[in-house]
Amino acid sequence: MTNSDSNEQVSAVSEDTASRGETFYPGPSCNHLAAYPPKERWDDWTELDSKAWPRRKERHYQLLPTTCFNCESACGLLAYIDKATGQIQKFEGNPEHPGSRGRNCAKGPATLNQIQDPDRILHPLKRAGSRGTGQWEQVSWDQALDDIAGRIRKAIVEDRRKEVMYHVGRPGEDGFTERILAAWGIDGHNSHTNICSSGSREGYQLWMGLDRPSPDHANAKVILLISAHLESGHYFNPHAQRVIDGKANGAKLIVFDTRLSNTATHADYFISPIPGSEAAILLAIANYLIQNDLYDRHFVRCWWNWEEYLSPDTRKFVEDIGLEDPLAPHNFKAFEQALKNLYQDYTFEFAAAESGVDANIIEQIAKVVATAGTRFSSHNWRSVSSGVSGGWSVARALFMLNALLGAVATEGGVYPNAWNKFVPRPIYTPPHPKMWNEITWPREYPLSMNEMSFLLPHLLKDGRAKLDVYFTRVYNPVWTNPDGFSWIEALTDPDLVGCHVALTPTWNETAYFADYILPMGLGSERHDIHSYETHDAQWVGFRQPVMKAALERSGEEVKDTREVNPGEVWEENEFWLELTWRIDPDGSLGIRQFVESKKNPGTRLTVDEYYGWIFENSLPGLPEKAAAENLTPLEFMRRYGAYEVKRQIGAVYAENVPSSELEDIREDNLGRIFTSSAKPAGPNIVPLPTPDGDDQGRRLVGVNCEGEIKRGFPTPSGRLEFFSRTMVEWGWPEYAIPTYIKSHVHPDNLEPDQTVLISTFRLPIQIHTRSANAKWLDEIAHTNPLWIHPSFAAKLAVRTGDLLRVETEIGYFVVAAWVTEGIRPDVVACSHHMGRWKLTDEGQKQMMATVTLNHHDSEWGLKREKGIEPYASFDDDTLRIWWKDAGIHQNLTFPVHPDPISGMHCWHQAVRVKSAEPNDKPGDIFVDTKKSREVYKKWLEMTRPADRYSPDRTRRPYWMLRPLKPAREFYKLPE
Ligand code: SF4
């Protein structure tokens, strides 16, 4: 498909120009595919019009950078703005971006489809009938802002602050909205993390105090992936290109995946274990390294908290929990012997029995891992850690291999994320909220990684709270989360949700049940600062509304992004600033001060001042670099879209703490160093450890390593935590050290007629909710059949295309079979990203089927009435739509499965797969939400709540990460 446009200048390219042999233009690239428009020519870039071929028509473009908003990788994009039409012609990669280096996945250029979507929401809408009936009226931004601001103000004044909640799917930025919520004084941040990555985060945080890995794939000797992320995981493009760099440099690639994923097709070793058995394999590899003394003894001795494991107060409970009690003297040698004893049962044969993978293959992989030394890069994100109960133990077992090899913050190893990411200091930092919100952080889950977001309908139905103002922002829980019908029940109950404001660029299943739908800008229509760990460096990307930047470059003033965006589409930052201003117009609540201009007191902060301040004051080296080009820092970022703060961060943990931070120090018996020195002021290039201090109020500043005071890790011990005192003290002593856990879908826990459904894998060319009208992407991927092995299909006597009924604990869905050898024989799989639906004609017509919902008491049914059809719009391509399917919304049939420790929703389902009934149609769904409640309560009983297990009457270990941390005193449980 194409985008139509016209108005080009026609001219012939002179022979002269061609004969000069310029690298980038004219003619085909002289060099290779890595050729990009050089930044010196971005103001007037010339290309030939492909549609005019064979005539040579020139088109002139201004190239303006922004950041892709279609996943969290924050790749750089260049908008090609046609100088003749003033329209964006296309998006390509920004070669000046240190993370993506000019390369994008298919979703980046498809930003064009999103901004030119004929069905997008262009004006603020207010519900005009009861929720879900599809009746809307257009309202002005002023009406919406005044109404919402008034409600929030009233809730704050009446001290009902816990009734205000902001629930985000894709943040796409680093901290702006958290600070807005802090300015309001509310603990109202909610996220989607518990349906996404909490499992991995828990495992990583237990080891290193930081919750994500930053693998250096490009320089690795061995790469081990449990994330399918070459093609579909988190850092799809920036990591994928570096995995390929690593392979090109000779790295061996090992992939664990139940399916033959795109990543697996590139692997040197691909194994397909029984889902949930991965930790058994990883610990067998660890055992091989341990028993054969193939680990880095010096690294383990310096950086593991083995002394804590051997300390007398740990010995007190060691016998109770069955851990090895090493013989005295309690020195490193004794620990090494204990380690051998602790892991000796994780043999290759044990791993083979658990995983169904041949023991010889596991042994081969172990031998390859052993060759890596400190160049071992590994990654576990989503995949099994998000699929099964105890999934966090997979990330923990995987990182144990890095910790054994010393491949931590090494070239070719794995870095903690925060060291490879830069979050600049903002113009204002409101104080920590003085409250604790129990509906997002319920006391049953004191160790959860992020909010228990997907339990919200159940927590509301429990009567634990109600919401007066509920924002969903780039978040579609009815479709994305498990148990969507319970969400509909909660969202349509005015006693539970007073006013639901959906901030979204497109229609979605949740927005249909909202009170307001407010149209928000896409990647090229908004400002954000965005930084992510893509390799060992630190960079900041700047998302910007490119049409505003273009007009300003030509001398025009743009006060507000609504002036340049389609319809009345607004950017979120301006929206939040204005809403905050209206909540506290006279400043009497102490809120307005955080959105007030410093340059022009008494007026509202503008985004130009906000970002200008950050770029001038918080990005080390940027002012000088900008000045060298005669630009202000803001102009520099508008021109290039990214800034590399530092190349090569290295092993932060091993840095010596400067003497200026070592005032009045004290060392405890575990070699932790506490200081009275304040934290250094100014922007931190590298985040410092933040765990608790000592009982004298000194802060932990580092650890004693062979007589030198080193930075260490931000864990309670200051070292990598092989042994987790936190786990022991908070009621989970059986998980004090890395362990294998039999999951909720372990073969022992399945009925004879049940199998495991893998539902977590994603399509690399769809964007959760926002790609329903990305026509290029829809044309590539628009269905999600059930992957089923030929042997399983033969048992059911089904062939590709036959309908199957997949029964879960709470209902069923009907889906077509896809018979393939690319999956284990004893499991089935169905991808995420499909099954989008709408109740009326209002919606993204290119990938949302029209359905009816049937509802009687707790029983819900969904039936597809109409698939995808061609339709007339201003884009002629909508008449060329040839696909009819929109896939199956399987998540509706999944009950909630909150892991009792990480809080992660355990996505894998124990299902019964049967041939469809005679009246079954593709896409049919049935669910009983009474059963959903029963499953919710069953899993709730598995928890060990803070009331009972907290060692110090707090709600959560203070050292653990938490977005928008409340003031410390609010960690205390009420008496
Ligand atoms: S990986 Fe793809 S979707 Fe994600 S930011 Fe990069 S280009 Fe956009």
Coordinates of C-alpha atoms and ligand atoms in Angstrom, one line a residue, residues 68 70-71 73-75 104-105 107-108 236-238, ligand 1:
C68 CA 9.2 6.5 18.4
N70 CA 5.4 2.5 19.8
C71 CA 7.3 0.6 22.4
S73 CA 12.8 1.3 23.3
A74 CA 12.6 5.0 22.4
C75 CA 14.3 4.6 19.0
N104 CA 13.9 0.9 13.4
C105 CA 11.5 -2.0 13.4
K107 CA 6.4 -0.1 14.0
G108 CA 8.6 3.0 13.8
F236 CA 13.2 -5.2 20.1
N237 CA 15.3 -3.1 17.7
P238 CA 18.1 -1.8 19.8
Ligands
SF4_1 S1 11.8 -1.0 18.6 FE1 10.3 -0.4 17.0 S2 8.5 0.2 18.1 FE2 10.1 0.1 19.5 S3 10.8 2.3 19.6 FE3 12.1 1.1 18.1 S4 11.1 1.5 16.2 FE4 9.6 2.0 17.7

